[in-house]
Amino acid sequence: MIQFELLRDQAVLVLSPDGPIEQADFERIAREVDPFIASHGRLAGVMICAKAFPGWDSFGALVSHLRFVRDHHRKIDRIAAVTDSELLKIMPHIAKHFVAAEVRRFPFGERVQALAWLEAAR
């Protein structure tokens, strides 16, 4: 499951997976984020905070995740992966081939620095 918070003043979406990602997670996130993007045009950034990658609970969850990325990546300026996970450390190198946003990794303890970097995109 993904916990999330939309920091409206900063135009930043914070995602914190705390268990296997579920298909309904992206539906909940889209219900909150899509109206914001419709009225503001885009997000300055998305911060993904995860000590480790929890995986998906089903194939449907993976498809929902990919669909969410496809539908939103052009409306996001930057993505910060805040993690010490070995798997997620390589995310910026992989993501740059699939998303329009600039992607950067920060160590798990550097959430404040990651937020500052995301806000600088505004």
PDB file of C-alpha atoms in Angstrom:
ATOM      1  CA  MET A   1       0.000   0.000   0.000  1.00  0.00           C
ATOM      2  CA  ILE A   2       1.140   3.546  -0.717  1.00  0.00           C
ATOM      3  CA  GLN A   3       0.629   6.367   1.740  1.00  0.00           C
ATOM      4  CA  PHE A   4       0.630   9.737  -0.001  1.00  0.00           C
ATOM      5  CA  GLU A   5       0.417  13.437   0.694  1.00  0.00           C
ATOM      6  CA  LEU A   6      -0.068  16.247  -1.790  1.00  0.00           C
ATOM      7  CA  LEU A   7       1.882  19.296  -0.618  1.00  0.00           C
ATOM      8  CA  ARG A   8      -0.271  21.811  -2.451  1.00  0.00           C
ATOM      9  CA  ASP A   9       1.797  24.909  -1.649  1.00  0.00           C
ATOM     10  CA  GLN A  10       4.925  23.252  -3.041  1.00  0.00           C
ATOM     11  CA  ALA A  11       3.113  21.350  -5.842  1.00  0.00           C
ATOM     12  CA  VAL A  12       4.849  18.171  -4.655  1.00  0.00           C
ATOM     13  CA  LEU A  13       3.368  14.691  -4.265  1.00  0.00           C
ATOM     14  CA  VAL A  14       5.011  12.563  -1.555  1.00  0.00           C
ATOM     15  CA  LEU A  15       4.623   8.794  -1.970  1.00  0.00           C
ATOM     16  CA  SER A  16       5.579   6.398   0.838  1.00  0.00           C
ATOM     17  CA  PRO A  17       5.053   2.711   0.079  1.00  0.00           C
ATOM     18  CA  ASP A  18       4.641   0.780   3.326  1.00  0.00           C
ATOM     19  CA  GLY A  19       3.762  -2.604   1.893  1.00  0.00           C
ATOM     20  CA  PRO A  20       3.130  -4.265  -1.464  1.00  0.00           C
ATOM     21  CA  ILE A  21       1.693  -1.771  -3.937  1.00  0.00           C
ATOM     22  CA  GLU A  22      -1.985  -2.339  -4.709  1.00  0.00           C
ATOM     23  CA  GLN A  23      -3.985  -1.531  -7.816  1.00  0.00           C
ATOM     24  CA  ALA A  24      -6.310   0.728  -5.800  1.00  0.00           C
ATOM     25  CA  ASP A  25      -3.341   2.852  -4.645  1.00  0.00           C
ATOM     26  CA  PHE A  26      -3.029   4.574  -8.014  1.00  0.00           C
ATOM     27  CA  GLU A  27      -6.768   5.130  -8.253  1.00  0.00           C
ATOM     28  CA  ARG A  28      -6.711   6.895  -4.852  1.00  0.00           C
ATOM     29  CA  ILE A  29      -3.678   8.971  -5.806  1.00  0.00           C
ATOM     30  CA  ALA A  30      -5.179   9.973  -9.174  1.00  0.00           C
ATOM     31  CA  ARG A  31      -8.418  11.150  -7.504  1.00  0.00           C
ATOM     32  CA  GLU A  32      -6.338  13.596  -5.446  1.00  0.00           C
ATOM     33  CA  VAL A  33      -3.668  14.569  -7.971  1.00  0.00           C
ATOM     34  CA  ASP A  34      -5.632  14.856 -11.219  1.00  0.00           C
ATOM     35  CA  PRO A  35      -7.810  17.803 -10.099  1.00  0.00           C
ATOM     36  CA  PHE A  36      -4.686  19.586  -8.819  1.00  0.00           C
ATOM     37  CA  ILE A  37      -2.907  19.102 -12.149  1.00  0.00           C
ATOM     38  CA  ALA A  38      -6.034  20.191 -14.035  1.00  0.00           C
ATOM     39  CA  SER A  39      -6.109  23.486 -12.137  1.00  0.00           C
ATOM     40  CA  HIS A  40      -2.341  24.129 -11.842  1.00  0.00           C
ATOM     41  CA  GLY A  41      -1.049  22.541 -15.034  1.00  0.00           C
ATOM     42  CA  ARG A  42       1.578  20.275 -13.458  1.00  0.00           C
ATOM     43  CA  LEU A  43       3.437  19.111 -10.371  1.00  0.00           C
ATOM     44  CA  ALA A  44       6.854  20.521  -9.494  1.00  0.00           C
ATOM     45  CA  GLY A  45       7.771  17.058  -8.318  1.00  0.00           C
ATOM     46  CA  VAL A  46       7.123  13.661  -6.853  1.00  0.00           C
ATOM     47  CA  MET A  47       9.098  12.378  -3.881  1.00  0.00           C
ATOM     48  CA  ILE A  48       9.189   8.611  -3.410  1.00  0.00           C
ATOM     49  CA  CYS A  49      10.316   7.749   0.130  1.00  0.00           C
ATOM     50  CA  ALA A  50      11.049   4.072   0.668  1.00  0.00           C
ATOM     51  CA  LYS A  51      13.655   2.225   2.701  1.00  0.00           C
ATOM     52  CA  ALA A  52      13.070  -0.766   0.414  1.00  0.00           C
ATOM     53  CA  PHE A  53      10.941  -1.488  -2.633  1.00  0.00           C
ATOM     54  CA  PRO A  54       7.894  -3.471  -1.466  1.00  0.00           C
ATOM     55  CA  GLY A  55       6.892  -4.819  -4.887  1.00  0.00           C
ATOM     56  CA  TRP A  56       3.357  -5.185  -6.203  1.00  0.00           C
ATOM     57  CA  ASP A  57       0.641  -7.370  -4.725  1.00  0.00           C
ATOM     58  CA  SER A  58      -0.616  -8.452  -8.169  1.00  0.00           C
ATOM     59  CA  PHE A  59      -0.060  -8.153 -11.886  1.00  0.00           C
ATOM     60  CA  GLY A  60      -3.021  -5.736 -11.952  1.00  0.00           C
ATOM     61  CA  ALA A  61      -1.147  -3.474  -9.520  1.00  0.00           C
ATOM     62  CA  LEU A  62       1.897  -3.446 -11.801  1.00  0.00           C
ATOM     63  CA  VAL A  63      -0.290  -2.549 -14.801  1.00  0.00           C
ATOM     64  CA  SER A  64      -2.025   0.189 -12.791  1.00  0.00           C
ATOM     65  CA  HIS A  65       1.394   1.584 -11.797  1.00  0.00           C
ATOM     66  CA  LEU A  66       2.615   1.626 -15.401  1.00  0.00           C
ATOM     67  CA  ARG A  67      -0.621   3.256 -16.570  1.00  0.00           C
ATOM     68  CA  PHE A  68      -0.299   5.955 -13.888  1.00  0.00           C
ATOM     69  CA  VAL A  69       3.282   6.701 -14.989  1.00  0.00           C
ATOM     70  CA  ARG A  70       2.222   6.832 -18.640  1.00  0.00           C
ATOM     71  CA  ASP A  71      -0.648   9.228 -17.910  1.00  0.00           C
ATOM     72  CA  HIS A  72       1.258  11.580 -15.587  1.00  0.00           C
ATOM     73  CA  HIS A  73       4.995  11.688 -16.350  1.00  0.00           C
ATOM     74  CA  ARG A  74       4.754  14.611 -18.788  1.00  0.00           C
ATOM     75  CA  LYS A  75       3.028  16.699 -16.102  1.00  0.00           C
ATOM     76  CA  ILE A  76       5.809  16.306 -13.514  1.00  0.00           C
ATOM     77  CA  ASP A  77       9.048  18.304 -13.591  1.00  0.00           C
ATOM     78  CA  ARG A  78      11.191  16.246 -11.199  1.00  0.00           C
ATOM     79  CA  ILE A  79      11.141  12.950  -9.323  1.00  0.00           C
ATOM     80  CA  ALA A  80      13.201  12.390  -6.175  1.00  0.00           C
ATOM     81  CA  ALA A  81      13.798   8.809  -5.031  1.00  0.00           C
ATOM     82  CA  VAL A  82      14.640   9.033  -1.320  1.00  0.00           C
ATOM     83  CA  THR A  83      15.962   5.573  -0.499  1.00  0.00           C
ATOM     84  CA  ASP A  84      18.858   3.410   0.547  1.00  0.00           C
ATOM     85  CA  SER A  85      17.415   0.415  -1.332  1.00  0.00           C
ATOM     86  CA  GLU A  86      19.928  -1.095  -3.738  1.00  0.00           C
ATOM     87  CA  LEU A  87      17.149  -1.735  -6.261  1.00  0.00           C
ATOM     88  CA  LEU A  88      15.768   1.799  -6.043  1.00  0.00           C
ATOM     89  CA  LYS A  89      19.262   3.321  -6.256  1.00  0.00           C
ATOM     90  CA  ILE A  90      19.328   2.398  -9.941  1.00  0.00           C
ATOM     91  CA  MET A  91      15.849   3.835 -10.561  1.00  0.00           C
ATOM     92  CA  PRO A  92      17.087   7.196 -11.963  1.00  0.00           C
ATOM     93  CA  HIS A  93      19.175   5.412 -14.587  1.00  0.00           C
ATOM     94  CA  ILE A  94      16.235   3.284 -15.695  1.00  0.00           C
ATOM     95  CA  ALA A  95      13.532   5.945 -15.372  1.00  0.00           C
ATOM     96  CA  LYS A  96      15.270   8.450 -17.635  1.00  0.00           C
ATOM     97  CA  HIS A  97      14.421   6.148 -20.553  1.00  0.00           C
ATOM     98  CA  PHE A  98      10.698   6.151 -19.739  1.00  0.00           C
ATOM     99  CA  VAL A  99       9.735   9.487 -18.181  1.00  0.00           C
ATOM    100  CA  ALA A 100      10.055  13.118 -19.201  1.00  0.00           C
ATOM    101  CA  ALA A 101      10.814  14.250 -15.636  1.00  0.00           C
ATOM    102  CA  GLU A 102      14.314  14.757 -14.291  1.00  0.00           C
ATOM    103  CA  VAL A 103      15.016  11.948 -11.785  1.00  0.00           C
ATOM    104  CA  ARG A 104      17.503  12.025  -8.923  1.00  0.00           C
ATOM    105  CA  ARG A 105      18.220   9.729  -5.950  1.00  0.00           C
ATOM    106  CA  PHE A 106      18.827  10.936  -2.411  1.00  0.00           C
ATOM    107  CA  PRO A 107      19.906   8.855   0.599  1.00  0.00           C
ATOM    108  CA  PHE A 108      16.964   7.938   2.836  1.00  0.00           C
ATOM    109  CA  GLY A 109      17.938  10.486   5.509  1.00  0.00           C
ATOM    110  CA  GLU A 110      17.925  13.414   3.044  1.00  0.00           C
ATOM    111  CA  ARG A 111      14.201  14.040   2.642  1.00  0.00           C
ATOM    112  CA  VAL A 112      14.624  17.786   3.342  1.00  0.00           C
ATOM    113  CA  GLN A 113      17.277  18.125   0.627  1.00  0.00           C
ATOM    114  CA  ALA A 114      15.106  16.178  -1.820  1.00  0.00           C
ATOM    115  CA  LEU A 115      12.125  18.434  -1.136  1.00  0.00           C
ATOM    116  CA  ALA A 116      14.290  21.541  -1.691  1.00  0.00           C
ATOM    117  CA  TRP A 117      15.478  20.117  -5.024  1.00  0.00           C
ATOM    118  CA  LEU A 118      11.883  19.395  -6.084  1.00  0.00           C
ATOM    119  CA  GLU A 119      10.713  22.874  -5.089  1.00  0.00           C
ATOM    120  CA  ALA A 120      13.524  24.449  -7.115  1.00  0.00           C
ATOM    121  CA  ALA A 121      11.785  23.142 -10.253  1.00  0.00           C
ATOM    122  CA  ARG A 122       9.054  25.731  -9.760  1.00  0.00           C
TER     123      ARG A 122
END
